[in-house]
Tab-separated table of C-alpha atoms in Angstrom:
chain	number	residue	atom	x	y	z
T	808	MET	CA	74.488	113.546	81.184
T	809	MET	CA	77.193	114.826	83.507
T	810	LYS	CA	80.723	113.897	82.486
T	811	LYS	CA	82.944	112.294	85.104
T	812	PHE	CA	86.434	113.533	85.800
T	813	ALA	CA	89.386	111.322	86.571
T	814	LEU	CA	90.424	111.965	90.155
T	815	ILE	CA	93.537	114.072	90.418
T	816	VAL	CA	95.376	114.595	93.672
T	817	GLY	CA	98.334	116.874	93.916
T	818	PHE	CA	99.924	119.892	95.443
T	819	LEU	CA	101.163	123.054	93.832
T	820	LEU	CA	103.888	125.275	95.193
T	821	ILE	CA	102.834	128.679	93.889
T	822	SER	CA	103.103	132.326	94.765
T	823	ALA	CA	100.352	134.043	96.715
T	824	VAL	CA	99.897	136.399	93.754
T	825	ALA	CA	99.174	133.519	91.378
T	826	PHE	CA	96.774	131.939	93.845
T	827	ALA	CA	94.924	135.198	94.387
T	828	GLN	CA	93.983	135.454	90.730
T	829	GLU	CA	90.310	134.717	90.170
T	830	ILE	CA	89.611	131.069	89.427
T	831	ASP	CA	87.117	130.412	86.672
T	832	ARG	CA	84.406	128.441	88.453
T	833	SER	CA	82.878	127.431	85.140
T	834	LEU	CA	85.827	125.088	84.568
T	835	LEU	CA	83.822	122.169	85.952
T	836	GLN	CA	80.574	123.015	84.212
T	837	GLY	CA	79.083	119.828	82.773
T	838	TYR	CA	81.283	117.596	84.919
T	839	ASP	CA	80.349	115.582	87.990
T	840	ALA	CA	83.451	116.812	89.761
T	841	ALA	CA	84.967	119.020	92.433
T	842	LEU	CA	88.093	121.142	92.659
T	843	VAL	CA	89.836	121.829	95.975
T	844	ILE	CA	92.865	124.129	96.052
T	845	TYR	CA	94.686	124.959	99.295
T	846	ASN	CA	97.438	127.563	99.609
T	847	ARG	CA	99.867	126.401	102.278
T	848	THR	CA	101.439	129.852	102.510
T	849	THR	CA	98.298	131.863	103.209
T	850	GLY	CA	95.814	129.214	104.329
T	851	GLU	CA	93.435	130.263	101.546
T	852	MET	CA	91.190	127.560	100.121
T	853	VAL	CA	89.094	127.402	96.980
T	854	ASN	CA	86.450	124.682	96.899
T	855	ILE	CA	84.322	124.350	93.777
T	856	ASN	CA	81.376	122.013	94.395
T	857	PRO	CA	81.841	121.456	98.160
T	858	THR	CA	79.141	118.772	98.287
T	859	ARG	CA	81.036	116.640	95.789
T	860	ALA	CA	84.362	117.427	97.475
T	861	ASN	CA	82.997	116.010	100.733
T	862	GLN	CA	81.738	112.804	99.098
T	863	ARG	CA	83.835	109.712	99.710
T	864	LEU	CA	84.810	107.737	96.614
T	865	ALA	CA	87.274	104.967	95.792
T	866	PRO	CA	90.726	106.589	95.545
T	867	CYS	CA	91.747	104.470	92.546
T	868	SER	CA	95.389	105.071	91.657
T	869	THR	CA	95.744	108.136	93.886
T	870	PHE	CA	96.285	105.547	96.644
T	871	LYS	CA	99.684	104.884	95.048
T	872	ILE	CA	100.891	107.931	96.990
T	873	TYR	CA	100.518	106.087	100.286
T	874	ASN	CA	101.187	102.601	98.914
T	875	THR	CA	104.560	104.003	97.820
T	876	LEU	CA	105.313	105.614	101.182
T	877	ILE	CA	104.375	102.501	103.151
T	878	GLY	CA	106.528	100.332	100.878
T	879	LEU	CA	109.472	102.694	101.311
T	880	GLU	CA	109.062	102.777	105.091
T	881	LEU	CA	109.093	98.973	105.196
T	882	GLY	CA	112.206	98.784	103.023
T	883	LEU	CA	110.449	97.095	100.113
T	884	MET	CA	111.920	99.679	97.721
T	885	LYS	CA	115.144	101.617	98.215
T	886	ASP	CA	114.892	104.635	95.945
T	887	ALA	CA	113.226	106.001	92.847
T	888	ASP	CA	115.533	104.540	90.226
T	889	ASP	CA	116.540	101.099	91.480
T	890	PRO	CA	115.083	98.141	89.542
T	891	TRP	CA	111.840	97.291	91.292
T	892	TYR	CA	109.014	95.662	89.340
T	893	LYS	CA	109.847	92.523	87.367
T	894	TRP	CA	107.338	92.108	84.550
T	895	ASP	CA	105.562	88.733	84.687
T	896	GLU	CA	105.320	88.665	80.861
T	897	VAL	CA	101.531	88.800	80.991
T	898	LYS	CA	100.502	91.140	78.164
T	899	ARG	CA	98.163	93.890	79.413
T	900	ASP	CA	96.237	96.579	77.560
T	901	ILE	CA	98.407	99.419	78.858
T	902	GLU	CA	101.712	99.045	77.020
T	903	GLY	CA	103.729	100.873	79.662
T	904	TRP	CA	103.010	98.068	82.125
T	905	ASN	CA	104.520	95.381	79.891
T	906	GLN	CA	108.140	95.805	80.984
T	907	ASP	CA	110.397	95.855	84.020
T	908	LEU	CA	109.991	99.143	85.891
T	909	THR	CA	111.752	101.287	88.452
T	910	LEU	CA	109.626	102.920	91.142
T	911	ARG	CA	109.725	106.209	89.227
T	912	GLU	CA	108.565	104.517	86.027
T	913	ALA	CA	105.862	102.473	87.762
T	914	PHE	CA	104.454	105.594	89.428
T	915	LYS	CA	104.520	107.551	86.171
T	916	VAL	CA	102.612	104.909	84.179
T	917	SER	CA	100.446	104.063	87.209
T	918	ALA	CA	101.309	100.365	86.957
T	919	VAL	CA	98.513	98.604	88.825
T	920	PRO	CA	100.173	95.127	88.674
T	921	ALA	CA	103.345	96.494	90.305
T	922	TYR	CA	101.413	98.130	93.112
T	923	GLN	CA	99.247	95.065	93.650
T	924	ILE	CA	102.411	93.050	94.254
T	925	LEU	CA	103.639	95.747	96.631
T	926	ALA	CA	100.367	95.663	98.574
T	927	ARG	CA	100.652	91.879	98.968
T	928	GLU	CA	104.224	92.290	100.223
T	929	ILE	CA	103.097	94.901	102.751
T	930	GLY	CA	100.387	92.483	103.875
T	931	GLU	CA	96.976	93.070	105.362
T	932	ALA	CA	98.222	93.697	108.908
T	933	GLY	CA	100.919	96.147	107.819
T	934	MET	CA	98.613	97.999	105.464
T	935	LYS	CA	95.840	98.258	108.044
T	936	GLU	CA	98.281	99.577	110.645
T	937	TYR	CA	99.482	102.422	108.430
T	938	ILE	CA	96.032	103.292	107.102
T	939	GLU	CA	94.738	103.612	110.658
T	940	LYS	CA	97.789	105.638	111.738
T	941	ILE	CA	97.312	108.210	109.006
T	942	GLY	CA	93.505	108.161	109.168
T	943	TYR	CA	92.993	107.384	105.495
T	944	GLY	CA	89.319	107.812	104.628
T	945	SER	CA	87.025	104.956	105.627
T	946	GLN	CA	90.036	102.735	106.487
T	947	ASP	CA	88.230	99.705	105.015
T	948	ILE	CA	90.481	97.232	103.192
T	949	SER	CA	88.182	94.227	103.597
T	950	SER	CA	87.577	93.795	99.861
T	951	GLY	CA	91.101	92.433	99.420
T	952	ILE	CA	94.688	93.500	100.022
T	953	ASP	CA	95.437	94.008	96.328
T	954	ILE	CA	92.151	95.592	95.190
T	955	PHE	CA	90.747	97.595	98.117
T	956	TRP	CA	91.559	100.972	96.522
T	957	LEU	CA	89.911	100.063	93.210
T	958	PRO	CA	86.190	100.269	92.416
T	959	ARG	CA	84.715	96.809	91.901
T	960	PRO	CA	81.095	95.641	91.507
T	961	ASP	CA	79.588	94.235	94.702
T	962	THR	CA	82.713	94.778	96.812
T	963	THR	CA	83.532	97.307	99.492
T	964	SER	CA	86.408	99.591	98.611
T	965	ILE	CA	88.201	102.021	100.861
T	966	LYS	CA	86.783	105.477	100.215
T	967	ILE	CA	88.071	108.986	100.766
T	968	SER	CA	86.836	112.464	99.859
T	969	ALA	CA	88.704	115.189	97.989
T	970	ASP	CA	88.626	117.285	101.170
T	971	GLU	CA	90.243	114.432	103.102
T	972	GLN	CA	92.860	113.934	100.381
T	973	VAL	CA	93.894	117.591	100.603
T	974	ALA	CA	93.996	117.505	104.414
T	975	LEU	CA	96.190	114.392	104.350
T	976	LEU	CA	98.598	115.922	101.847
T	977	ASN	CA	98.875	118.977	104.064
T	978	LYS	CA	99.736	116.778	107.053
T	979	LEU	CA	102.248	114.881	104.941
T	980	LEU	CA	104.030	118.073	103.907
T	981	ASP	CA	104.004	119.256	107.532
T	982	GLY	CA	105.741	116.033	108.607
T	983	LYS	CA	102.771	114.968	110.732
T	984	LEU	CA	102.371	111.504	109.194
T	985	PRO	CA	104.533	108.476	110.136
T	986	PHE	CA	106.885	108.693	107.160
T	987	SER	CA	110.541	109.717	107.132
T	988	GLU	CA	111.798	112.895	105.473
T	989	LYS	CA	113.897	110.726	103.151
T	990	ASN	CA	110.912	108.767	101.908
T	991	ILE	CA	108.729	111.859	101.551
T	992	ALA	CA	111.523	113.370	99.432
T	993	ILE	CA	111.528	110.276	97.192
T	994	LEU	CA	107.765	110.572	96.804
T	995	ARG	CA	107.960	114.261	95.910
T	996	ASP	CA	110.621	113.465	93.346
T	997	ILE	CA	108.527	110.867	91.516
T	998	MET	CA	105.350	112.963	91.819
T	999	GLN	CA	106.834	115.976	90.040
T	1000	ALA	CA	104.792	116.617	86.909
T	1001	GLU	CA	105.859	120.087	85.794
T	1002	LYS	CA	108.228	122.851	86.857
T	1003	THR	CA	108.164	126.475	85.707
T	1004	GLU	CA	109.373	129.811	87.042
T	1005	LYS	CA	105.948	130.207	88.684
T	1006	GLY	CA	106.056	126.979	90.636
T	1007	THR	CA	106.264	123.203	90.663
T	1008	LEU	CA	103.321	120.882	90.142
T	1009	TYR	CA	103.217	117.483	91.816
T	1010	GLY	CA	100.363	115.062	91.349
T	1011	LYS	CA	98.833	111.641	90.873
T	1012	THR	CA	95.854	110.804	88.705
T	1013	GLY	CA	93.387	108.035	89.407
T	1014	SER	CA	90.514	107.093	87.151
T	1015	GLY	CA	90.119	103.364	87.772
T	1016	MET	CA	90.621	102.784	84.041
T	1017	GLY	CA	92.783	99.824	83.065
T	1018	ALA	CA	92.796	98.583	86.624
């Protein structure tokens, strides 16, 4: 049976030399997965399993990238480290969710309850407007304002492919999406996962687990 990967969306600022090194295409062997890497400096792209990369799937928690940006644009959060999510004292399986959280903390632990509240505050009309403006995947949020990005039995979820995710991130970094430089900078800050002398890795995972 093929193993399934958690969806990972991110961007890597790397040197052309590092990118040019041969990528081991056996990395995904045995996994029902795709890997898309785009070099913004050279325009080079590596796409392992293009058929899978073009398949639309529920974005799961990778949608927090745009949920965050929309919330920031609407003034629902001010910056990365201000108090934001007030825990409702409902005990959940993921321990990191069972506390008050700043935006940075909520993004790091992928706090679904916090982002569900944010989606309700944005509202269906506001969310639909931004999703259509940026051209996010299938643009279908009809399954519910606080669950449309999550896979659910017998419900329609918004869907987006890995190829589309990469294209959107490229537009975001080029300033071609309707988000301010200030808010994009906040997003980049909370997305930073690792920094070395070779580059900086930014990303967001999304598996649908614990959601």
